[in-house]
Short mmCIF file of C-alpha atoms and ligand atoms in Angstrom, two decimals:
data_model
loop_
_atom_site.label_atom_id
_atom_site.label_comp_id
_atom_site.label_asym_id
_atom_site.label_seq_id
_atom_site.Cartn_x
_atom_site.Cartn_y
_atom_site.Cartn_z
CA MET F 7 78.50 122.12 123.27
CA LEU F 8 75.18 121.83 125.14
CA LEU F 9 74.68 125.10 126.96
CA TYR F 10 71.55 126.24 129.08
CA ASN F 11 69.63 129.15 127.52
CA SER F 12 67.80 131.24 129.85
CA LEU F 13 65.48 132.42 127.05
CA THR F 14 64.20 128.84 126.28
CA ARG F 15 64.95 127.58 130.00
CA GLN F 16 66.54 124.56 128.37
CA LYS F 17 70.08 122.95 127.36
CA GLU F 18 70.36 123.54 123.52
CA THR F 19 73.23 122.55 121.22
CA PHE F 20 75.21 125.87 120.95
CA VAL F 21 75.16 127.12 117.28
CA PRO F 22 76.60 130.52 116.46
CA ASN F 23 75.39 132.77 113.98
CA ALA F 24 78.37 132.64 111.89
CA PRO F 25 80.26 129.20 111.67
CA GLY F 26 83.10 128.95 114.09
CA LYS F 27 82.73 132.51 115.47
CA VAL F 28 81.29 133.87 118.83
CA ALA F 29 80.05 137.41 119.37
CA MET F 30 79.85 137.47 123.11
CA TYR F 31 78.90 140.53 125.17
CA THR F 32 79.19 140.89 129.05
CA CYS F 33 77.75 143.36 131.30
CA GLY F 34 80.64 144.97 132.95
CA PRO F 35 80.84 146.27 136.53
CA THR F 36 79.43 149.40 137.96
CA VAL F 37 82.58 151.02 139.16
CA TYR F 38 81.57 152.87 142.24
CA HIS F 39 83.23 150.28 144.55
CA PHE F 40 85.56 147.30 144.55
CA ALA F 41 84.08 144.34 142.88
CA HIS F 42 83.14 141.75 145.76
CA ILE F 43 83.85 137.97 145.37
CA GLY F 44 80.10 137.55 144.36
CA ASN F 45 80.60 139.69 141.42
CA LEU F 46 83.73 137.75 140.50
CA ARG F 47 82.10 134.65 140.67
CA SER F 48 80.06 135.73 137.72
CA TYR F 49 83.15 136.97 135.88
CA ILE F 50 85.08 133.76 136.67
CA MET F 51 82.30 131.46 135.29
CA GLU F 52 81.97 133.77 132.20
CA ASP F 53 85.75 133.40 131.63
CA VAL F 54 85.40 129.66 131.80
CA LEU F 55 82.52 129.78 129.24
CA GLU F 56 84.74 131.99 127.00
CA LYS F 57 87.87 129.79 127.31
CA SER F 58 85.97 126.71 126.91
CA LEU F 59 84.45 128.00 123.56
CA ARG F 60 88.15 128.92 122.55
CA TYR F 61 89.32 125.45 123.53
CA PHE F 62 86.69 123.86 121.39
CA GLY F 63 88.07 125.85 118.56
CA TYR F 64 85.66 128.89 118.27
CA GLU F 65 86.78 132.39 117.80
CA VAL F 66 85.47 134.39 120.45
CA ASN F 67 85.04 138.11 120.06
CA ARG F 68 84.04 139.46 123.73
CA VAL F 69 83.15 142.90 124.49
CA MET F 70 82.49 144.27 127.94
CA ASN F 71 81.13 147.83 129.05
CA ILE F 72 82.09 149.54 132.19
CA THR F 73 79.22 151.21 133.79
CA ASP F 74 80.31 154.52 134.80
CA VAL F 75 77.04 156.34 134.52
CA GLY F 76 73.35 155.88 134.79
CA HIS F 77 72.84 152.69 136.87
CA LEU F 78 70.61 153.89 139.66
CA THR F 79 70.25 152.59 143.06
CA SER F 80 66.63 151.75 142.36
CA ASP F 81 65.47 149.47 139.48
CA ALA F 82 62.34 151.93 138.98
CA ASP F 83 64.49 154.68 137.73
CA THR F 84 63.72 156.74 140.63
CA GLY F 85 67.00 156.50 142.83
CA GLU F 86 70.36 158.14 142.63
CA ASP F 87 73.14 157.16 140.19
CA LYS F 88 75.36 154.66 142.11
CA MET F 89 78.30 156.41 140.50
CA LEU F 90 77.33 159.89 142.13
CA LYS F 91 76.89 157.98 145.50
CA GLY F 92 80.51 156.45 145.36
CA ALA F 93 81.88 159.96 144.60
CA LYS F 94 80.23 161.54 147.42
CA ARG F 95 81.26 158.81 149.86
CA GLU F 96 84.88 159.31 148.82
CA HIS F 97 84.86 163.09 148.22
CA LYS F 98 86.14 162.50 144.76
CA THR F 99 84.83 163.14 141.16
CA VAL F 100 82.85 160.66 139.30
CA MET F 101 85.67 160.05 136.76
CA GLU F 102 88.03 159.71 139.57
CA ILE F 103 86.03 156.95 141.16
CA ALA F 104 85.43 155.34 137.61
CA ARG F 105 89.20 155.06 137.04
CA TYR F 106 90.12 153.82 140.43
CA TYR F 107 87.66 151.27 140.53
CA THR F 108 87.95 150.26 136.90
CA ASP F 109 91.67 149.64 137.34
CA ALA F 110 90.79 147.79 140.72
CA PHE F 111 88.55 145.35 139.05
CA PHE F 112 91.10 144.57 136.21
CA ALA F 113 93.83 144.00 138.92
CA ASP F 114 91.38 141.58 140.71
CA CYS F 115 90.73 139.82 137.37
CA GLU F 116 94.34 139.42 136.76
CA LYS F 117 94.84 137.77 140.07
CA LEU F 118 91.89 135.47 139.15
CA LYS F 119 93.39 134.66 135.74
CA ILE F 120 90.14 135.97 134.29
CA ARG F 121 90.94 137.08 130.62
CA ARG F 122 90.44 140.96 129.64
CA PRO F 123 87.55 140.92 127.09
CA ASP F 124 88.81 141.88 123.62
CA THR F 125 87.12 145.07 123.88
CA VAL F 126 86.37 146.92 127.07
CA VAL F 127 84.10 150.22 126.78
CA PRO F 128 83.40 152.73 129.34
CA ALA F 129 79.80 153.94 128.82
CA THR F 130 80.59 157.50 128.90
CA SER F 131 82.84 157.10 125.87
CA CYS F 132 79.61 156.22 123.78
CA VAL F 133 76.84 158.73 124.60
CA PRO F 134 76.40 159.84 121.08
CA ASP F 135 75.46 156.21 120.22
CA PHE F 136 72.96 156.07 122.95
CA ILE F 137 71.50 159.20 121.75
CA ARG F 138 71.40 157.82 118.33
CA MET F 139 69.45 154.75 119.33
CA VAL F 140 67.02 156.63 121.77
CA SER F 141 66.13 158.95 118.67
CA GLY F 142 65.47 155.63 116.55
CA LEU F 143 63.40 154.37 119.15
CA ILE F 144 61.37 157.50 119.17
CA GLU F 145 61.00 157.57 115.39
CA LYS F 146 59.98 153.94 115.30
CA GLY F 147 57.13 154.87 117.99
CA TYR F 148 58.63 152.60 120.71
CA ALA F 149 59.61 155.77 123.08
CA TYR F 150 58.09 158.84 124.43
CA LEU F 151 58.91 161.91 126.16
CA SER F 152 57.35 162.50 129.42
CA GLU F 153 58.22 165.13 132.19
CA GLY F 154 61.62 165.65 130.73
CA ASN F 155 62.52 161.83 130.60
CA VAL F 156 62.34 159.56 127.40
CA TYR F 157 60.69 156.32 128.33
CA PHE F 158 60.38 153.00 126.44
CA ASP F 159 56.95 152.02 125.82
CA THR F 160 56.56 148.40 126.68
CA SER F 161 53.10 148.38 125.50
CA LYS F 162 54.42 148.43 122.00
CA LEU F 163 55.85 144.91 122.50
CA GLU F 164 54.08 141.64 121.68
CA ARG F 165 56.02 140.23 124.90
CA TYR F 166 57.83 141.91 127.36
CA TYR F 167 58.69 139.30 129.99
CA VAL F 168 61.16 137.15 128.03
CA PHE F 169 62.81 135.21 130.85
CA HIS F 170 60.49 132.40 132.05
CA ASP F 171 62.02 132.00 135.20
CA PHE F 172 60.19 134.66 136.71
CA LYS F 173 56.47 135.19 137.44
CA GLU F 174 55.07 138.26 136.24
CA GLU F 175 53.37 139.17 139.49
CA ASP F 176 56.72 139.03 141.27
CA LEU F 177 58.14 141.47 139.14
CA ALA F 178 55.63 144.02 138.81
CA GLU F 179 56.53 147.36 139.92
CA GLY F 180 55.76 148.07 143.60
CA VAL F 181 55.81 144.39 144.66
CA ARG F 182 59.71 144.25 144.48
CA GLU F 183 61.30 146.04 147.55
CA GLY F 184 62.30 149.49 147.47
CA VAL F 185 60.56 150.40 144.16
CA GLU F 186 58.82 153.64 144.04
CA LYS F 187 55.82 154.49 141.54
CA ASP F 188 56.95 156.82 138.75
CA LEU F 189 53.88 158.66 137.78
CA ALA F 190 55.39 160.13 134.37
CA LYS F 191 55.24 156.36 132.86
CA ARG F 192 52.39 155.30 130.67
CA ASN F 193 52.79 151.58 131.83
CA LYS F 194 54.25 150.11 134.94
CA THR F 195 57.06 148.50 133.10
CA ASP F 196 58.25 151.26 131.07
CA PHE F 197 61.56 152.33 131.78
CA VAL F 198 63.81 155.48 131.17
CA LEU F 199 66.24 155.72 128.13
CA TRP F 200 67.33 159.29 128.85
CA PHE F 201 66.81 161.40 132.09
CA THR F 202 66.90 165.11 132.14
CA LYS F 203 64.71 164.99 135.39
CA SER F 204 65.23 162.89 138.33
CA LYS F 205 64.91 163.52 142.12
CA PHE F 206 68.93 163.95 142.34
CA GLU F 207 69.50 167.16 140.41
CA ASP F 208 73.40 167.21 141.30
CA GLN F 209 74.09 164.50 138.60
CA GLU F 210 77.66 165.27 137.93
CA LEU F 211 78.11 163.87 134.21
CA LYS F 212 75.45 165.37 131.70
CA TRP F 213 75.50 165.78 128.16
CA ASP F 214 73.60 167.70 125.56
CA SER F 215 70.73 165.73 123.78
CA PRO F 216 67.65 166.49 121.54
CA TRP F 217 65.66 166.26 124.91
CA GLY F 218 67.71 168.44 126.93
CA VAL F 219 70.88 168.09 129.00
CA GLY F 220 71.03 164.76 130.90
CA TYR F 221 72.34 161.37 131.03
CA PRO F 222 71.46 157.88 129.48
CA GLY F 223 69.80 155.08 131.43
CA TRP F 224 71.55 152.08 132.31
CA HIS F 225 69.84 149.52 130.04
CA ILE F 226 70.56 151.38 126.76
CA GLU F 227 74.17 151.29 127.46
CA CYS F 228 74.55 147.49 126.91
CA SER F 229 72.33 147.50 123.82
CA ALA F 230 74.14 150.39 122.05
CA ILE F 231 77.53 148.93 122.90
CA ALA F 232 76.85 145.55 122.22
CA SER F 233 75.57 146.58 118.63
CA LYS F 234 78.26 149.07 118.00
CA TYR F 235 81.06 146.61 118.58
CA LEU F 236 79.47 143.38 117.80
CA GLY F 237 77.07 143.95 115.10
CA GLU F 238 73.42 143.44 114.92
CA ARG F 239 73.17 139.98 116.15
CA LEU F 240 74.87 138.53 119.08
CA ASP F 241 75.62 134.79 119.98
CA ILE F 242 75.88 134.94 123.74
CA HIS F 243 75.06 137.57 126.35
CA CYS F 244 76.31 136.93 129.99
CA GLY F 245 75.75 138.41 133.51
CA GLY F 246 74.66 137.36 137.01
CA ILE F 247 71.12 136.26 137.35
CA ASP F 248 69.86 139.51 139.19
CA ASN F 249 70.55 141.13 135.78
CA ALA F 250 68.02 138.91 133.92
CA PHE F 251 65.42 141.50 135.06
CA PRO F 252 65.10 144.18 134.47
CA HIS F 253 68.22 144.96 133.03
CA HIS F 254 68.41 142.17 130.20
CA THR F 255 64.65 142.26 129.54
CA ASN F 256 65.01 145.76 128.99
CA GLU F 257 68.13 145.42 126.87
CA ILE F 258 66.10 142.63 124.61
CA ALA F 259 63.17 145.21 124.27
CA GLN F 260 65.26 148.29 123.07
CA SER F 261 67.55 146.20 120.79
CA GLU F 262 64.74 144.07 119.03
CA ALA F 263 62.68 147.00 118.64
CA TYR F 264 65.56 148.99 117.21
CA LEU F 265 66.89 146.47 115.17
CA GLY F 266 63.68 145.10 113.89
CA HIS F 267 64.79 141.46 114.46
CA LYS F 268 65.83 138.70 117.04
CA TRP F 269 69.10 140.13 118.52
CA CYS F 270 70.63 137.49 120.83
CA ASN F 271 70.40 133.72 120.69
CA TRP F 272 71.81 132.63 123.89
CA TRP F 273 71.57 134.17 127.52
CA PHE F 274 74.04 132.79 129.98
CA HIS F 275 73.21 133.68 133.70
CA VAL F 276 75.45 132.90 136.54
CA LEU F 277 73.64 132.36 139.94
CA HIS F 278 74.67 134.15 143.01
CA LEU F 279 77.20 133.72 145.55
CA ASN F 280 75.52 134.12 148.98
CA ASP F 281 77.08 134.72 152.20
CA GLN F 282 75.55 133.56 155.52
CA SER F 283 72.93 136.44 155.44
CA GLY F 284 71.87 136.06 151.88
CA LYS F 285 73.09 137.62 148.48
CA MET F 286 76.51 139.33 148.49
CA SER F 287 76.07 142.90 147.37
CA LYS F 288 77.89 146.03 147.12
CA SER F 289 75.02 148.17 148.67
CA LYS F 290 75.00 146.05 151.77
CA GLY F 291 78.41 147.91 152.79
CA ALA F 292 80.60 145.12 154.25
CA PHE F 293 81.37 142.65 151.61
CA LEU F 294 84.42 140.28 150.73
CA THR F 295 86.98 141.30 148.22
CA VAL F 296 89.89 139.63 146.60
CA SER F 297 92.30 141.83 148.46
CA LEU F 298 90.56 140.93 151.77
CA LEU F 299 91.06 137.21 151.05
CA GLU F 300 94.62 137.85 150.26
CA GLU F 301 95.23 139.82 153.61
CA LYS F 302 93.71 136.59 155.44
CA GLY F 303 96.30 134.49 153.71
CA TYR F 304 94.23 132.79 150.78
CA SER F 305 95.41 132.66 147.25
CA PRO F 306 93.13 134.22 144.80
CA LEU F 307 93.32 130.86 142.49
CA ALA F 308 91.93 128.86 145.67
CA TYR F 309 88.72 131.08 145.37
CA ARG F 310 88.72 130.42 141.60
CA LEU F 311 88.92 126.54 142.34
CA PHE F 312 86.28 127.09 144.85
CA CYS F 313 83.84 128.50 142.23
CA LEU F 314 84.89 125.84 139.62
CA GLY F 315 83.84 123.25 142.00
CA SER F 316 80.28 123.90 141.79
CA HIS F 317 77.86 124.56 138.78
CA TYR F 318 77.13 128.12 137.51
CA ARG F 319 73.42 127.35 137.70
CA ARG F 320 73.37 126.81 141.41
CA THR F 321 73.49 129.21 144.17
CA LEU F 322 76.79 128.90 145.98
CA THR F 323 77.22 129.65 149.64
CA PHE F 324 80.60 131.13 150.78
CA SER F 325 82.16 130.23 153.89
CA PHE F 326 85.61 130.40 155.29
CA GLU F 327 85.48 126.74 156.08
CA ASN F 328 84.70 126.02 152.54
CA LEU F 329 87.45 128.34 151.29
CA ASP F 330 89.93 126.68 153.71
CA ASN F 331 89.05 123.26 152.06
CA ALA F 332 89.38 124.92 148.66
CA GLN F 333 92.89 126.10 149.62
CA ALA F 334 93.98 122.94 151.00
CA THR F 335 92.88 121.26 147.72
CA TYR F 336 94.52 124.06 145.94
CA ASP F 337 97.81 123.53 147.67
CA ARG F 338 97.60 119.73 147.37
CA LEU F 339 97.09 120.05 143.56
CA VAL F 340 100.06 122.28 143.32
CA SER F 341 102.44 119.72 145.20
CA ARG F 342 101.17 117.09 143.11
CA VAL F 343 102.01 118.88 140.17
CA ALA F 344 105.27 119.96 141.27
CA ALA F 345 106.29 116.30 142.12
CA LEU F 346 105.61 115.02 138.78
CA PRO F 347 108.71 113.97 136.99
CA GLU F 348 109.57 115.95 133.59
CA ASP F 349 109.88 113.06 131.10
CA GLY F 350 108.48 109.99 130.06
CA PRO F 351 106.53 108.64 127.00
CA LEU F 352 103.41 110.37 125.75
CA ASP F 353 100.67 107.61 125.43
CA ARG F 354 98.47 109.20 122.89
CA GLU F 355 95.83 106.76 123.33
CA LYS F 356 95.29 107.24 127.16
CA MET F 357 95.79 110.94 126.77
CA ASP F 358 92.70 111.13 124.32
CA ALA F 359 90.71 109.22 126.75
CA CYS F 360 91.47 111.76 129.63
CA ARG F 361 90.88 114.68 127.20
CA ALA F 362 87.70 113.29 126.12
CA ALA F 363 86.39 113.11 129.78
CA PHE F 364 87.34 116.84 130.31
CA ARG F 365 85.77 117.81 126.96
CA GLU F 366 82.56 115.93 127.82
CA ALA F 367 82.10 117.74 130.98
CA LEU F 368 82.72 121.22 129.68
CA SER F 369 80.30 120.44 126.74
CA ASN F 370 77.64 119.42 129.02
CA ASP F 371 76.42 123.03 129.92
CA LEU F 372 80.07 123.69 131.42
CA ASN F 373 80.14 121.03 134.39
CA THR F 374 83.25 122.53 135.87
CA SER F 375 83.29 120.22 138.70
CA LEU F 376 83.28 117.19 136.38
CA ALA F 377 86.28 119.09 134.44
CA LEU F 378 88.10 119.18 137.86
CA THR F 379 87.39 115.35 138.37
CA ALA F 380 88.86 114.97 134.90
CA LEU F 381 92.20 116.75 135.94
CA TYR F 382 92.30 115.00 139.28
CA ASP F 383 92.15 111.70 137.37
CA VAL F 384 94.86 112.55 135.04
CA LEU F 385 96.90 113.09 138.18
CA LYS F 386 95.85 109.70 139.66
CA SER F 387 96.38 107.78 136.50
CA ASP F 388 99.39 105.78 135.26
CA LEU F 389 100.36 108.03 132.70
CA SER F 390 104.09 109.36 132.44
CA GLY F 391 104.98 112.63 134.13
CA ALA F 392 105.43 114.21 130.88
CA ALA F 393 102.07 113.09 129.70
CA LYS F 394 100.42 114.39 133.02
CA ARG F 395 102.18 117.62 132.63
CA ALA F 396 101.04 118.20 129.15
CA LEU F 397 97.41 117.68 130.19
CA VAL F 398 97.75 119.72 133.07
CA ALA F 399 98.93 122.54 130.85
CA GLU F 400 96.18 121.94 128.24
CA PHE F 401 93.09 121.72 130.75
CA ASP F 402 94.57 124.69 132.35
CA GLU F 403 94.12 126.68 129.25
CA VAL F 404 90.38 126.73 130.35
CA LEU F 405 90.42 126.26 134.13
CA SER F 406 92.90 128.89 134.64
CA LEU F 407 94.45 127.84 138.04
CA GLY F 408 98.10 128.48 137.01
CA LEU F 409 98.99 125.07 138.17
CA LEU F 410 102.33 124.73 136.25
CA ASP F 411 103.46 128.30 137.41
CA ALA F 412 102.63 127.34 140.83
CA ALA F 413 104.24 124.08 141.08
CA ARG F 414 107.54 125.74 139.24
CA ALA F 415 107.41 128.44 142.06
CA ALA F 416 106.98 126.00 144.92
CA LYS F 417 109.78 123.88 143.70
CA GLU F 418 112.00 127.03 143.27
CA LYS F 419 111.32 128.07 146.67
CA GLU F 420 112.05 124.43 148.24
CA SER F 421 115.51 124.46 146.53
CA ALA F 422 116.60 127.91 147.19
CA GLY F 423 115.68 127.40 151.18
CA PRO F 424 114.63 130.00 153.36
CA ALA F 425 116.38 132.71 151.38
CA ALA F 426 113.38 132.53 149.12
CA ASP F 427 111.34 133.90 151.75
CA ALA F 428 113.32 136.90 152.17
CA ALA F 429 110.26 139.07 151.11
CA ASP F 430 108.54 137.88 154.23
CA PRO F 431 109.50 140.80 156.73
CA PHE F 432 110.43 138.29 159.66
CA VAL F 433 112.60 136.26 157.50
CA ALA F 434 114.62 139.17 156.20
CA HIS F 435 114.91 140.40 159.76
CA ILE F 436 116.40 136.83 160.46
CA LEU F 437 118.61 136.73 157.55
CA GLU F 438 119.91 140.22 158.36
CA ARG F 439 120.75 139.18 162.04
CA ILE F 440 122.43 136.16 160.71
CA GLU F 441 124.67 138.35 158.60
CA ALA F 442 125.35 140.62 161.46
CA ARG F 443 126.35 137.53 163.83
CA LYS F 444 128.66 136.49 160.73
CA ALA F 445 130.14 139.94 160.74
CA ALA F 446 130.79 139.89 164.69
CA LYS F 447 132.27 136.61 164.59
CA ALA F 448 134.67 137.86 161.95
CA GLN F 449 135.69 140.38 164.19
CA LYS F 450 136.27 138.13 167.00
CA ASN F 451 133.46 139.91 168.87
CA TYR F 452 131.82 136.65 170.33
CA ALA F 453 129.95 138.38 172.88
CA GLU F 454 128.07 140.42 170.21
CA ALA F 455 127.61 137.05 168.24
CA ASP F 456 126.11 135.10 171.26
CA ALA F 457 123.83 138.12 171.98
CA ILE F 458 122.56 137.86 168.55
CA ARG F 459 121.83 134.28 169.02
CA ALA F 460 120.34 134.65 172.19
CA ALA F 461 117.94 137.56 170.88
CA LEU F 462 116.85 135.40 168.10
CA ALA F 463 116.19 132.50 170.50
CA ALA F 464 113.96 134.86 172.41
CA GLU F 465 111.91 135.25 169.22
CA GLY F 466 111.84 131.51 168.59
CA VAL F 467 114.56 131.28 166.06
CA THR F 468 117.23 128.47 166.53
CA LEU F 469 120.29 128.93 164.74
CA THR F 470 122.50 126.06 163.58
CA ASP F 471 126.01 126.53 162.23
CA THR F 472 126.80 124.16 159.37
CA PRO F 473 129.42 123.69 156.67
CA GLN F 474 127.17 125.39 154.33
CA GLY F 475 126.28 128.28 156.51
CA THR F 476 124.04 129.22 159.34
CA LYS F 477 120.63 127.72 159.09
CA PHE F 478 117.57 128.59 161.02
CA THR F 479 114.26 127.08 162.37
CA VAL F 480 111.41 129.14 163.61
CA GLY F 481 109.30 127.68 166.61
CA GLU F 482 107.23 129.34 169.46
CA ALA F 483 108.85 132.79 170.76
CA LYS F 484 109.88 132.65 174.26
P1 LIG K 526 77.43 145.25 139.17
O1 LIG K 526 79.13 145.65 139.30
O2 LIG K 526 76.66 145.46 140.13
O3 LIG K 526 76.84 146.02 137.76
O4 LIG K 526 77.61 143.76 138.90
C1 LIG K 526 78.47 142.98 138.11
C2 LIG K 526 78.04 141.53 137.93
O5 LIG K 526 78.09 140.72 139.12
C3 LIG K 526 76.74 141.53 137.36
O6 LIG K 526 76.88 140.53 136.33
C4 LIG K 526 75.70 141.07 138.51
O7 LIG K 526 74.72 140.28 138.01
C5 LIG K 526 76.83 140.11 139.14
N1 LIG K 526 76.67 140.08 140.70
C6 LIG K 526 76.15 140.84 141.42
N2 LIG K 526 76.00 140.26 142.57
C7 LIG K 526 76.34 138.88 142.58
C8 LIG K 526 76.49 137.94 143.63
N3 LIG K 526 76.10 138.02 144.90
N4 LIG K 526 76.88 136.73 143.12
C9 LIG K 526 77.24 136.58 141.78
N5 LIG K 526 77.01 137.53 140.69
C10 LIG K 526 76.52 138.78 141.35
ZN1 LIG K 527 74.29 145.04 130.78
#
């Protein structure tokens, strides 16, 4: 598999440290608010990467942290803890906020068919591990104590800026927006490993440490959790592109200084989802969530399809017009799959050719839009219904669009008629009125039966009595 590596800035043949096994780490969400659909773009594309690796036969062990402490509103270690900000906003405790938004995150993931990582670790469960790593960095001469905080000393590194995509001058502290100067640092790029002092003294969660009561920095969480659960060498580390600097850069600095060798071979970064006004972000206040899309009548899997339609290394712009197109494509896909006959021969040779196109697309740096083309080509081909179904099921192990399930549900609904919609309050109301009319007629109360028919007609519902029972159609309310 060819996979772009942000470290080397090129596509390379993916080779894991141990043959056939992949140690994969993902930066998890900061659980102070709902995930927006931009965050979820990153998790969808990381999910496709994980499933592609599994499809190609690798055994993947994936670990994700949950950031429930230490992620500040400013990259320069001077802001307020985002969790505390969320707790204040909702008049709850930090742990209540963390639990609520962690559950909400995984509920969204389930709707989007994002597989739950093998291990999910809240940062607050690993504080002794952070303290051990910070102590180790001090012992090795890579960290120092200054004005109550422990800092990583970036001047001790041969090379700090590892991701070539950035120009050093653009990253320098003070150039980025909202970054204040921290006078306790020896070097402008040094960062906090452990806080005991910050402008925000009301930090809710604090732990005892050799340097005083305090809390960990955000970056140390991922370094320590990754090593604890995946060992000293990672194959792939994932995250959205905004995490490349300073978060991932600092993770590499800490981990390699502590371990004394190269830590992670591949860095997989997903580019942003933008809205019309730029990058979608939680701090902007108004942002789109999966629930909001559902409220507007979109299916979460149509959003997944929208994401798969473009390459993960391209910025993707969201608009409802684009989502309408994705929803229409998704619905068409489902009805085509629903219309497939169940049986027919399995032409191995032709199926292998379709499979090859799909594999080729994924193995060329996860070209999901070509992988979708391979799926459409299967549906257009002259393969039998059974062969098409088998390939749809196989490709959906990676794409996770839930096509066969959605097709089955669509067919069941069609054969059950309007009763299948009984969950819809309006349909439930009509069905209840039809029953009331039937009861009135049985009691020879024809005036009541006619009044029910007239009342429904005023709501745009036309009743037709047939030998199979009363059917209805819904038009414009009068
Ligand atoms: P956070 O919850 O802020 O820690 O972010 C969770 C993940 O979403 C990280 O991998 C971020 O890099 C990623 N992310 C944040 N904003 C966006 C966006 N607009 N588009 C895609 N990914 C994003
Ligand atoms: Zn991280």
